[in-house]
XYZ file of C-alpha atoms in Angstrom:
754
model
C 138.435 13.986 122.941
C 141.395 11.810 121.998
C 142.204 8.523 123.801
C 145.664 6.924 123.372
C 146.901 3.492 124.431
C 150.388 1.871 124.350
C 151.822 -1.678 124.649
C 153.636 -0.896 127.802
C 150.416 0.013 129.441
C 148.733 -3.095 128.100
C 151.591 -5.262 129.491
C 151.163 -3.625 132.839
C 149.055 -4.728 135.828
C 145.452 -5.766 136.175
C 144.182 -2.252 136.699
C 145.788 -1.190 133.431
C 144.100 -4.067 131.578
C 140.729 -3.008 132.915
C 141.386 0.512 131.699
C 142.214 -0.805 128.228
C 139.042 -2.914 128.101
C 136.963 0.017 129.217
C 138.545 2.238 126.633
C 137.761 -0.227 123.865
C 134.152 -0.448 125.078
C 133.922 3.298 124.960
C 135.499 3.378 121.580
C 133.081 0.731 120.318
C 130.192 2.712 121.641
C 131.262 5.945 119.979
C 132.437 4.363 116.763
C 129.146 4.821 114.961
C 129.225 8.459 115.888
C 132.701 8.808 114.324
C 131.582 7.140 111.136
C 128.759 9.605 110.753
C 131.041 12.662 110.734
C 130.954 14.792 107.664
C 133.894 15.255 105.291
C 134.641 18.664 106.686
C 134.857 17.243 110.166
C 137.295 14.484 108.919
C 139.643 17.039 107.358
C 139.688 19.030 110.520
C 140.528 15.899 112.517
C 143.410 14.889 110.228
C 145.031 18.273 110.568
C 144.778 18.015 114.323
C 146.314 14.499 114.219
C 149.305 15.702 112.180
C 149.981 18.484 114.636
C 149.695 16.096 117.533
C 152.047 13.592 115.848
C 154.709 16.244 115.384
C 154.426 17.176 118.983
C 154.793 13.594 120.131
C 157.896 13.064 117.970
C 159.465 16.020 119.654
C 158.629 14.648 123.035
C 160.165 11.192 122.167
C 163.478 12.517 121.018
C 165.235 11.791 124.323
C 164.138 8.158 124.178
C 165.697 7.729 120.799
C 168.905 9.117 122.154
C 168.800 6.626 124.970
C 168.167 3.825 122.483
C 171.287 4.789 120.604
C 173.228 4.298 123.830
C 171.865 0.753 124.152
C 168.987 1.520 126.478
C 165.492 0.265 125.756
C 163.008 3.145 125.529
C 159.924 2.976 127.755
C 157.515 4.058 125.072
C 158.226 3.436 121.450
C 156.439 5.451 118.824
C 153.447 3.435 117.575
C 150.624 4.082 115.149
C 148.046 6.135 117.009
C 144.291 5.501 116.823
C 142.131 8.593 117.251
C 138.468 8.516 118.385
C 136.146 11.454 117.897
C 132.934 12.145 119.760
C 131.820 14.716 117.277
C 131.680 18.494 116.970
C 130.277 20.763 119.674
C 127.251 22.653 118.478
C 126.910 26.259 119.574
C 124.233 26.907 122.196
C 121.467 29.199 120.915
C 119.301 31.236 123.319
C 115.509 30.932 122.832
C 114.110 34.070 121.261
C 110.731 35.423 122.382
C 108.624 38.525 121.726
C 109.853 41.862 122.953
C 108.262 43.067 126.182
C 109.216 46.677 125.723
C 110.766 49.072 128.130
C 110.191 48.303 131.824
C 107.554 50.493 133.414
C 107.997 52.362 136.657
C 105.570 51.209 139.339
C 106.757 53.557 142.052
C 104.200 56.157 143.307
C 104.126 59.250 141.137
C 103.362 62.782 142.370
C 99.782 64.019 141.965
C 100.962 67.221 140.312
C 103.722 67.853 137.842
C 107.114 68.471 139.336
C 107.841 72.172 139.609
C 104.213 73.264 139.098
C 103.842 74.446 142.711
C 105.579 77.456 144.126
C 106.930 77.803 147.629
C 104.331 79.557 149.812
C 105.044 82.806 151.529
C 106.359 82.196 155.064
C 103.708 82.556 157.740
C 104.021 83.982 161.210
C 106.492 82.067 163.327
C 108.874 81.123 160.518
C 112.420 82.560 160.478
C 113.085 84.715 157.435
C 116.331 86.583 157.080
C 115.437 89.970 155.665
C 117.620 92.030 153.349
C 119.092 95.280 154.394
C 116.225 97.066 152.721
C 113.748 95.116 154.826
C 112.396 92.943 152.002
C 112.296 89.171 152.123
C 115.068 87.436 150.184
C 114.466 85.562 147.000
C 113.752 81.847 147.037
C 117.324 80.923 146.090
C 118.650 83.120 148.876
C 116.209 81.581 151.322
C 117.485 78.156 150.362
C 121.040 79.272 151.063
C 120.052 80.836 154.340
C 118.232 77.642 155.295
C 121.476 75.582 155.173
C 122.279 73.921 158.511
C 124.601 75.932 160.687
C 126.720 74.955 163.636
C 125.686 75.610 167.185
C 127.760 77.614 169.582
C 129.736 74.528 170.586
C 130.481 73.689 166.949
C 128.128 70.681 166.673
C 125.781 70.567 163.712
C 122.029 70.514 164.342
C 120.369 67.156 164.829
C 119.409 65.669 161.490
C 118.301 62.245 160.356
C 116.976 60.778 157.137
C 113.218 60.535 156.789
C 111.284 57.596 155.256
C 112.206 58.729 151.756
C 115.888 59.053 152.548
C 115.840 62.841 152.728
C 117.765 64.669 155.427
C 115.345 66.728 157.473
C 115.869 69.068 160.363
C 114.398 67.684 163.555
C 114.067 71.098 165.093
C 111.154 73.371 164.448
C 110.506 76.999 165.107
C 107.575 78.089 167.233
C 107.073 81.747 167.994
C 110.627 82.499 166.927
C 112.210 79.859 169.197
C 113.779 76.580 168.188
C 111.983 73.543 169.608
C 113.283 70.017 169.662
C 110.520 67.662 168.536
C 112.192 64.721 170.307
C 111.374 66.311 173.629
C 108.023 65.119 174.951
C 105.298 67.737 174.681
C 101.936 68.017 176.342
C 99.360 67.082 173.695
C 96.358 67.428 175.990
C 95.370 70.601 174.172
C 95.191 68.683 170.899
C 92.608 66.164 172.172
C 88.971 67.264 172.351
C 86.814 65.508 174.896
C 83.023 65.309 174.916
C 79.988 63.240 173.996
C 79.343 62.510 170.349
C 76.311 64.281 168.947
C 73.362 61.950 168.501
C 72.229 61.620 164.914
C 68.645 62.869 164.646
C 66.666 61.160 161.844
C 63.331 62.692 162.880
C 63.754 65.705 160.567
C 64.704 63.825 157.413
C 62.503 64.499 154.359
C 60.335 61.781 152.902
C 62.190 60.402 149.903
C 60.420 59.671 146.647
C 57.582 62.100 147.384
C 56.825 64.849 144.902
C 56.203 67.592 147.435
C 55.772 71.151 146.268
C 57.399 72.602 149.358
C 60.720 72.037 151.103
C 60.677 74.223 154.186
C 63.286 74.267 156.932
C 61.512 75.258 160.129
C 64.022 77.097 162.265
C 63.778 78.869 165.588
C 61.107 76.592 167.080
C 61.375 73.987 169.770
C 60.569 70.367 169.097
C 57.435 70.545 171.247
C 56.144 73.573 169.338
C 56.506 71.824 165.990
C 54.887 68.657 167.344
C 51.862 70.713 168.376
C 51.887 72.343 164.940
C 51.910 68.933 163.224
C 48.947 67.964 165.377
C 47.018 70.902 163.869
C 47.948 69.732 160.377
C 46.571 66.287 161.185
C 43.075 67.688 161.719
C 41.466 67.243 158.319
C 40.418 70.629 156.952
C 38.042 69.327 154.258
C 40.000 71.514 151.841
C 42.104 69.512 149.340
C 44.506 72.441 148.975
C 45.146 72.717 152.712
C 45.405 68.933 153.076
C 48.028 68.846 150.345
C 49.854 71.710 152.050
C 49.814 69.783 155.324
C 51.257 66.683 153.651
C 53.953 68.784 152.002
C 54.949 70.357 155.314
C 55.006 67.019 157.147
C 57.136 65.432 154.435
C 59.631 68.318 154.205
C 62.978 68.537 155.993
C 63.193 69.965 159.501
C 66.092 71.656 161.248
C 65.453 70.798 164.875
C 67.172 71.361 168.213
C 69.258 68.480 169.524
C 66.985 65.855 171.130
C 67.405 65.183 174.810
C 66.797 61.458 174.435
C 65.385 58.843 172.087
C 61.844 59.670 173.164
C 62.081 63.098 171.500
C 62.952 61.502 168.173
C 60.132 58.968 168.403
C 57.569 61.628 169.357
C 58.454 63.777 166.363
C 58.318 60.892 163.889
C 55.001 59.753 165.342
C 53.556 63.254 164.882
C 54.526 63.230 161.204
C 53.053 59.749 160.694
C 49.776 60.889 162.273
C 49.454 63.611 159.622
C 49.812 61.120 156.780
C 47.492 58.677 158.524
C 44.689 61.197 158.997
C 44.946 62.232 155.320
C 44.937 58.590 154.113
C 48.269 59.288 152.380
C 49.660 55.769 152.133
C 52.601 56.743 149.926
C 53.956 59.299 152.415
C 53.211 57.051 155.385
C 55.198 54.148 153.955
C 57.908 56.463 152.616
C 58.692 57.918 156.042
C 58.867 54.489 157.707
C 61.023 53.016 154.952
C 63.397 55.977 155.206
C 64.192 55.427 158.887
C 67.778 54.240 159.542
C 68.008 50.482 159.966
C 70.714 50.641 162.650
C 68.347 51.925 165.346
C 65.858 50.300 167.663
C 62.416 51.427 166.502
C 60.409 49.290 168.909
C 58.711 52.468 170.179
C 57.167 52.810 166.692
C 56.260 49.140 166.487
C 52.560 49.848 165.912
C 53.260 52.014 162.885
C 55.886 49.637 161.495
C 53.545 46.653 161.830
C 50.737 48.545 160.078
C 53.127 49.492 157.295
C 53.922 45.803 156.723
C 50.205 44.991 156.629
C 49.572 47.787 154.117
C 52.285 46.313 151.878
C 50.976 42.754 152.293
C 54.059 41.607 154.232
C 52.282 39.393 156.766
C 55.400 37.471 157.816
C 57.237 40.641 158.850
C 54.199 41.949 160.742
C 53.877 38.629 162.607
C 57.547 38.720 163.552
C 57.069 42.163 165.111
C 54.020 40.897 167.004
C 56.000 37.942 168.350
C 58.791 40.203 169.593
C 56.447 42.775 171.133
C 54.321 40.165 172.920
C 57.304 39.358 175.119
C 57.530 42.881 176.551
C 54.299 44.731 175.684
C 50.861 43.753 176.985
C 48.996 45.867 174.419
C 45.838 44.150 173.179
C 46.743 45.025 169.599
C 49.617 42.530 169.650
C 47.353 39.788 170.981
C 44.887 40.368 168.133
C 47.690 40.395 165.561
C 49.215 37.236 167.085
C 45.860 35.455 166.842
C 45.618 36.427 163.178
C 49.150 35.197 162.479
C 48.480 31.830 164.114
C 45.246 31.446 162.171
C 47.101 32.127 158.913
C 49.411 29.171 159.683
C 46.556 26.859 160.708
C 47.522 26.790 164.398
C 44.147 26.301 166.094
C 45.697 25.709 169.525
C 47.563 28.993 169.367
C 44.444 30.841 168.203
C 42.418 29.442 171.119
C 45.115 30.539 173.555
C 45.191 34.095 172.194
C 41.380 34.278 172.175
C 41.345 33.237 175.821
C 43.573 36.191 176.687
C 41.448 38.605 174.645
C 38.166 37.419 176.129
C 39.477 38.088 179.625
C 40.413 41.650 178.667
C 37.964 43.047 176.116
C 34.700 42.195 174.415
C 35.410 40.882 170.927
C 33.141 41.730 168.023
C 31.486 38.767 166.264
C 33.181 39.681 162.980
C 36.592 38.942 164.532
C 35.545 35.376 165.404
C 34.156 34.820 161.919
C 37.286 36.087 160.222
C 39.590 33.917 162.348
C 37.467 30.817 161.714
C 37.406 31.386 157.963
C 41.168 32.027 157.849
C 41.745 28.718 159.671
C 39.558 26.910 157.154
C 41.505 28.443 154.285
C 44.849 27.554 155.884
C 43.845 23.918 156.473
C 42.882 23.289 152.868
C 45.333 20.892 151.148
C 47.158 22.002 148.040
C 44.994 21.679 144.959
C 41.775 21.221 146.908
C 38.525 22.841 145.863
C 38.044 26.129 147.675
C 35.221 26.185 150.226
C 32.108 28.201 149.448
C 32.094 31.928 150.118
C 31.007 33.094 153.558
C 29.255 36.387 154.249
C 30.136 38.340 157.391
C 26.939 38.963 159.281
C 28.139 41.966 161.264
C 29.444 45.309 160.050
C 33.199 45.207 159.554
C 35.424 47.630 161.533
C 37.439 49.935 159.272
C 40.954 49.404 160.616
C 44.088 48.072 158.924
C 44.248 44.742 160.767
C 40.604 43.860 160.099
C 40.884 44.948 156.456
C 43.886 42.633 155.998
C 42.090 39.733 157.684
C 39.020 40.197 155.471
C 41.178 40.139 152.360
C 42.906 36.892 153.402
C 39.702 35.217 154.599
C 37.931 35.638 151.238
C 34.634 36.660 152.825
C 31.855 38.844 151.482
C 31.610 42.140 153.395
C 28.103 43.600 153.127
C 28.608 46.509 155.510
C 31.248 48.544 157.337
C 30.909 50.358 160.616
C 30.046 54.034 160.658
C 33.115 54.817 162.768
C 36.256 54.912 160.615
C 39.044 53.675 162.859
C 41.859 54.575 160.485
C 41.563 56.466 157.157
C 44.500 54.419 155.818
C 42.261 51.348 156.063
C 39.700 52.831 153.657
C 41.815 52.442 150.469
C 42.810 48.967 151.697
C 39.152 47.993 152.082
C 38.291 49.395 148.660
C 40.872 47.040 147.123
C 38.866 44.054 148.395
C 36.695 42.734 145.538
C 34.395 41.040 148.084
C 33.255 44.388 149.495
C 29.625 45.058 148.680
C 28.614 47.985 146.512
C 26.885 49.897 149.357
C 29.967 49.504 151.560
C 32.265 50.651 148.762
C 30.040 53.628 148.024
C 30.014 54.715 151.649
C 33.814 54.519 151.922
C 34.346 56.457 148.682
C 32.009 59.225 149.795
C 33.780 59.327 153.161
C 37.107 60.136 151.464
C 35.475 62.654 149.132
C 33.755 64.459 151.986
C 37.080 64.884 153.809
C 38.886 66.175 150.736
C 41.520 63.420 150.820
C 40.188 61.178 148.048
C 42.521 60.096 145.265
C 40.779 61.091 142.037
C 42.270 58.233 140.018
C 41.177 55.653 142.619
C 37.635 57.057 142.717
C 37.450 56.981 138.913
C 38.647 53.370 138.874
C 35.969 52.452 141.397
C 33.280 54.219 139.360
C 34.267 52.443 136.130
C 34.134 49.037 137.830
C 30.750 49.682 139.467
C 27.955 47.612 137.905
C 24.627 49.427 137.546
C 21.226 48.490 136.172
C 19.324 50.585 133.688
C 16.449 50.987 136.113
C 18.803 52.320 138.769
C 20.339 54.865 136.425
C 16.937 56.064 135.257
C 15.655 56.417 138.815
C 18.708 58.333 140.047
C 18.667 60.739 137.100
C 14.957 61.414 137.632
C 15.359 62.331 141.303
C 15.597 65.892 142.494
C 18.806 67.064 144.112
C 17.845 68.392 147.521
C 21.377 68.374 148.913
C 20.445 66.458 152.065
C 22.689 63.515 151.287
C 25.646 64.026 153.581
C 26.690 64.251 157.171
C 30.200 65.691 157.158
C 31.402 64.982 160.674
C 35.164 64.757 160.704
C 37.666 62.951 162.908
C 39.486 65.079 165.416
C 41.512 62.546 167.433
C 45.198 61.918 166.971
C 44.921 58.264 168.068
C 42.914 57.166 165.044
C 43.586 53.452 165.395
C 42.010 53.398 168.866
C 38.475 54.052 167.510
C 38.202 57.315 169.441
C 37.167 59.511 166.496
C 33.527 59.040 165.573
C 32.447 59.940 162.071
C 28.788 59.883 161.069
C 29.430 59.022 157.451
C 26.717 58.684 154.830
C 23.747 56.373 154.776
C 23.588 53.745 152.081
C 20.925 55.438 149.971
C 22.765 58.724 149.550
C 26.137 57.059 149.043
C 24.791 54.661 146.423
C 23.054 57.494 144.542
C 26.310 59.408 144.222
C 28.167 56.259 143.251
C 25.671 55.538 140.491
C 26.046 59.085 139.173
C 29.832 58.597 139.124
C 29.407 55.282 137.309
C 27.274 56.920 134.621
C 29.915 59.617 134.063
C 32.869 57.236 134.092
C 31.613 54.618 131.661
C 34.112 54.097 128.793
C 31.304 54.229 126.210
C 28.561 56.176 127.982
C 25.316 57.519 126.713
C 26.391 61.153 126.558
C 22.929 62.433 127.263
C 22.917 60.460 130.527
C 26.525 61.418 131.251
C 25.790 65.127 130.860
C 22.733 64.897 133.118
C 24.688 62.906 135.729
C 27.524 65.444 135.653
C 25.126 68.353 136.135
C 23.326 66.583 138.972
C 26.514 65.504 140.788
C 27.960 69.017 140.551
C 24.785 70.466 142.010
C 24.825 68.016 144.926
C 28.474 68.793 145.612
C 27.702 72.533 145.585
C 24.845 72.135 148.063
C 27.037 70.130 150.456
C 30.196 72.227 150.037
C 32.154 69.405 148.388
C 32.882 70.754 144.929
C 36.566 71.091 145.692
C 36.676 67.520 147.018
C 34.915 65.905 144.069
C 36.730 67.857 141.347
C 39.760 65.582 141.010
C 37.474 62.558 140.665
C 35.379 64.326 138.015
C 38.451 65.160 135.946
C 39.708 61.571 136.161
C 36.292 60.160 135.275
C 35.721 62.377 132.235
C 39.226 61.974 130.783
C 39.624 61.144 127.976
C 36.053 60.155 127.079
C 34.551 63.646 127.086
C 37.443 65.179 125.136
C 37.141 62.594 122.344
C 33.388 63.016 122.115
C 32.373 64.423 118.764
C 29.269 65.857 120.405
C 30.620 68.747 122.456
C 28.865 69.173 125.829
C 26.689 72.178 126.463
C 28.289 75.419 127.522
C 27.238 74.963 131.136
C 28.919 71.538 131.260
C 32.091 72.880 129.669
C 32.201 75.520 132.398
C 31.750 72.813 135.053
C 34.635 70.766 133.642
C 36.837 73.872 133.449
C 36.152 74.651 137.129
C 36.774 71.037 138.176
C 40.064 70.985 136.314
C 41.156 74.204 138.015
C 40.367 72.810 141.451
C 42.183 69.532 140.750
C 45.325 71.401 139.698
C 45.167 70.152 136.105
C 45.942 73.477 134.423
C 46.195 71.890 130.970
C 42.688 70.447 131.127
C 41.372 73.714 132.572
C 42.888 75.674 129.685
C 41.470 73.214 127.147
C 37.916 73.472 128.455
C 38.171 77.255 128.784
C 39.419 77.463 125.212
C 36.602 75.211 124.005
C 34.097 77.472 125.699
C 35.740 80.590 124.255
C 35.710 79.085 120.764
C 31.950 78.581 120.921
C 29.747 80.860 118.865
C 29.464 84.045 120.917
C 26.701 86.626 120.523
C 24.209 84.041 119.276
C 23.996 81.813 122.349
C 23.193 83.699 125.511
C 24.040 80.731 127.748
C 27.499 80.436 126.200
C 28.189 84.144 126.698
C 27.048 84.051 130.308
C 29.077 80.891 131.066
C 32.238 82.433 129.588
C 31.802 85.714 131.489
C 31.152 83.946 134.795
C 34.299 81.866 134.290
C 36.580 84.834 133.655
C 37.459 85.722 137.332
C 38.625 82.147 137.913
C 40.815 82.219 134.805
C 42.356 85.530 135.901
C 43.129 84.206 139.402
C 44.601 81.003 137.992
C 46.857 82.873 135.563
C 47.786 85.411 138.237
C 48.471 88.248 135.846
C 46.674 91.580 135.982
C 46.428 93.315 132.591
C 45.004 96.596 131.373
C 41.764 94.773 130.554
C 41.340 93.425 134.096
C 39.198 96.319 135.264
C 37.031 96.277 132.115
C 36.500 92.492 132.322
C 35.700 92.721 136.012
C 33.118 95.410 135.280
C 31.645 93.200 132.543
C 31.380 90.324 135.008
C 29.586 92.575 137.531
C 27.046 93.654 134.897
C 26.347 89.989 134.058
C 25.242 89.387 137.665
C 22.387 91.891 137.487
C 19.713 89.185 137.615
C 21.347 87.122 140.364
C 19.855 87.532 143.827
C 23.164 86.996 145.614
C 25.113 89.291 143.313
C 26.328 91.607 146.094
C 27.684 88.749 148.177
C 29.415 87.240 145.133
C 30.857 90.586 144.044
C 32.214 91.357 147.517
C 33.810 87.901 147.588
C 35.420 88.189 144.140
C 36.653 91.753 144.672
C 38.102 90.818 148.093
C 40.056 87.913 146.577
C 41.363 90.124 143.771
C 42.464 92.722 146.289
C 44.192 90.069 148.468
C 46.169 88.813 145.452
C 47.262 92.383 144.517
C 45.037 92.422 141.434
C 43.545 95.947 141.160
C 39.805 96.535 141.398
C 38.458 99.862 140.105
C 37.180 102.201 142.819
C 33.914 102.803 141.008
C 33.063 99.096 141.335
C 33.691 99.222 145.093
C 31.456 102.302 145.184
C 28.593 100.439 143.525
C 28.875 97.662 146.109
C 28.408 100.184 148.922
C 24.766 100.452 147.913
C 24.236 96.768 148.726
C 23.727 95.025 152.075
C 26.334 95.500 154.769
C 25.829 92.126 156.456
C 25.626 88.710 154.806
C 24.413 85.399 156.045
C 27.048 82.888 156.988
C 29.166 81.600 159.790
C 31.294 83.913 161.869
C 34.841 83.217 162.966
C 35.769 83.124 166.637
C 37.544 86.404 167.533
C 40.222 84.537 169.494
C 41.212 82.449 166.478
C 41.033 85.426 164.172
C 43.164 87.541 166.514
C 45.789 84.794 166.834
C 46.037 84.553 163.066
C 46.476 88.310 162.586
C 48.988 88.561 165.419
C 51.124 85.729 164.025
C 51.151 87.465 160.639
C 52.415 90.674 162.250
C 55.167 88.701 163.978
C 56.087 86.859 160.768
C 55.457 83.565 162.575
C 54.560 80.925 159.943
C 54.024 78.077 162.407
C 51.401 79.819 164.516
C 49.788 81.477 161.502
C 49.323 78.151 159.718
C 48.171 76.555 162.970
C 45.379 79.123 163.227
C 44.507 78.693 159.563
C 44.285 74.900 159.796
C 42.303 75.149 163.010
C 39.827 77.484 161.323
C 39.353 75.372 158.190
C 39.013 72.157 160.199
C 35.794 73.523 161.704
C 34.319 75.128 158.598
C 34.256 74.479 154.881
C 35.446 76.900 152.191
C 31.794 77.404 151.294
C 31.011 78.890 154.728
C 33.675 81.596 154.967
C 32.472 85.234 154.749
C 34.166 87.587 152.236
C 35.925 89.672 154.922
C 37.600 86.571 156.351
C 38.496 85.208 152.917
C 40.427 88.329 151.973
C 42.602 88.162 155.084
C 43.182 84.416 154.744
C 44.364 84.673 151.144
C 46.546 87.715 151.808
C 48.069 86.107 154.900
C 48.865 82.838 153.104
C 50.493 84.823 150.305
C 52.443 86.882 152.856
C 53.842 83.676 154.382
C 55.333 82.723 151.014
C 52.735 80.183 149.869
C 51.411 82.119 146.885
C 50.529 79.063 144.779
C 48.553 77.585 147.658
C 46.895 80.964 148.236
C 45.629 81.019 144.642
C 44.407 77.427 144.854
C 42.590 78.153 148.125
C 41.034 81.237 146.525
C 39.716 79.095 143.665
C 38.347 76.564 146.148
C 36.502 79.238 148.090
C 35.065 80.946 145.000
C 33.941 77.741 143.296
C 32.585 76.288 146.540
C 30.465 79.444 146.905
C 29.133 78.961 143.351
C 31.165 81.587 141.538
């Protein structure tokens, strides 16, 4: 920027003087900047000044001419002062890293373009055929599909769609063009009706290792409920009890329920099966699998018991509080009294007791438990616990009382003979304050029904403390087999104390418990253990409970007997092999059978006889008939020559073989014809037997199994005659339960001392 001044301007007015002063101030301010210019910048400025000077001389030429005529020029050429601000530096754009090619974020097709072909036109579409009657090619179809003019010369109605494409707003239906803008009746496109109600009553029990997954079709809901009621009657056969649990935990294809009551009734029937079999895992699994978005207040009793079984007292008390507002059942009053005692609310407990005393007669044990729970709840934190209290009366065996006894920390010397709920028995056995006689009676109760958990019984036996004098006395006693009273519950409402069970007296129960403790010791005296095993097996055979006690025997002898360097006698090896077969432990059964087979044969008569007597059971377990089956069966028959009951045993074994399609030589059947025609034993009611045979002819599994469970709930496998056994095994196999048929056959044979 160049600023020029002249005298004439300086001699001018006040405004011009201010401009001059301002210019000098600006020049003084930028002077340092001019002095700092480089030499190159100075040269460039001089050249520009010369060019500007020449230009100004040219412009002043007229003034000089006027001066020559005697006129004074307005602006005389003076020395010019140039001021420079400095050079202008080029502006440079900031450089950053390359971001690459922009990416397309528009939706892309799911398949590659051009990978799909145009489908063949369906009925109703307009296709212009060729002269030869064939459809035109795709290109020709595209040409033919071009919009054409109507009769009046107007093109068809078209408009762009959402993607900008021009589409034809007319469609073709049954060969006629239809305008979609014209309102149509869409009533035929709307389906009206009630939504189907989701039925959770037939859902399988999750997390349960069931060996059967049957879909029961063609039966009404009421028929299956009655069938489940038959399964709930304990059969005293572990195989049939396991089959009942598997059926109740399987999936069901059911007719549509009429109302919510149908769903509740079916679920309750399944829960009753698990409850009667003391199957806590299946019982809790079914309740936990129910959908949470439904009102299950109709199953409040079962849900509350499930919370008590899991130790969730707060949840059970919440259910009791809700149900007390609408249900006057005494059970909720008892549970509410327990909940208030657990929180130390004496006033609330007194109020609930007042209601109960006006309605029912309370047992003394209930008062004692509530009082002790209140004492425990009122203890301050860190205080010394009060001394232990012993319940004077026998404790009822139900879930609520078992939970109260556990929380009250009381010694329980006795339990009532009537078992209110089999699910309460394992809960009571978990109480360390339960006396040894009471524990023994409860364990023998489960064993007698065939629902005992072998691992739990073995754990109880290992923890049982015994004295040397007791062990010596029990081992010296004779086994007369009069130790049990096997009455079984037959009521569906188990919690209501309506099913009386005689149970065992303390002496017999304690004797069996001591025998179990001798067998289950981690470091036993093997001479005592072998004697106890022989004695316990004999007692179980006399009472028809060999199948029930087998799983406990296997759990008690594993792994101590296998690691024993002193191998048991041949008779004991045969006992352990039979027990393993009945418990379903095929590996242990094979190991004991192999150990017996590896014994020195031909020199020990007992070993030979034990191995021969075991062979029919091994053949049934393996389920394979070989060319040696007839010869081995004949050898077994010859080994029974000195047995008084050989004809009954042979008829039983041959009948089972025949039912399982394992051939029996005709000459062996001919030898049995010389024996007795009638055997001692119970007879089956003709009506039940006829119903079973008729259901087999009709291929009706529900009624066939109902008859079978009804029969075995009133008799033990040890009481069935050979003619009935053959039909039972064949019928169970015909229904598709071959594995269960073989297990039931083993139960019957071993229970009848084969």
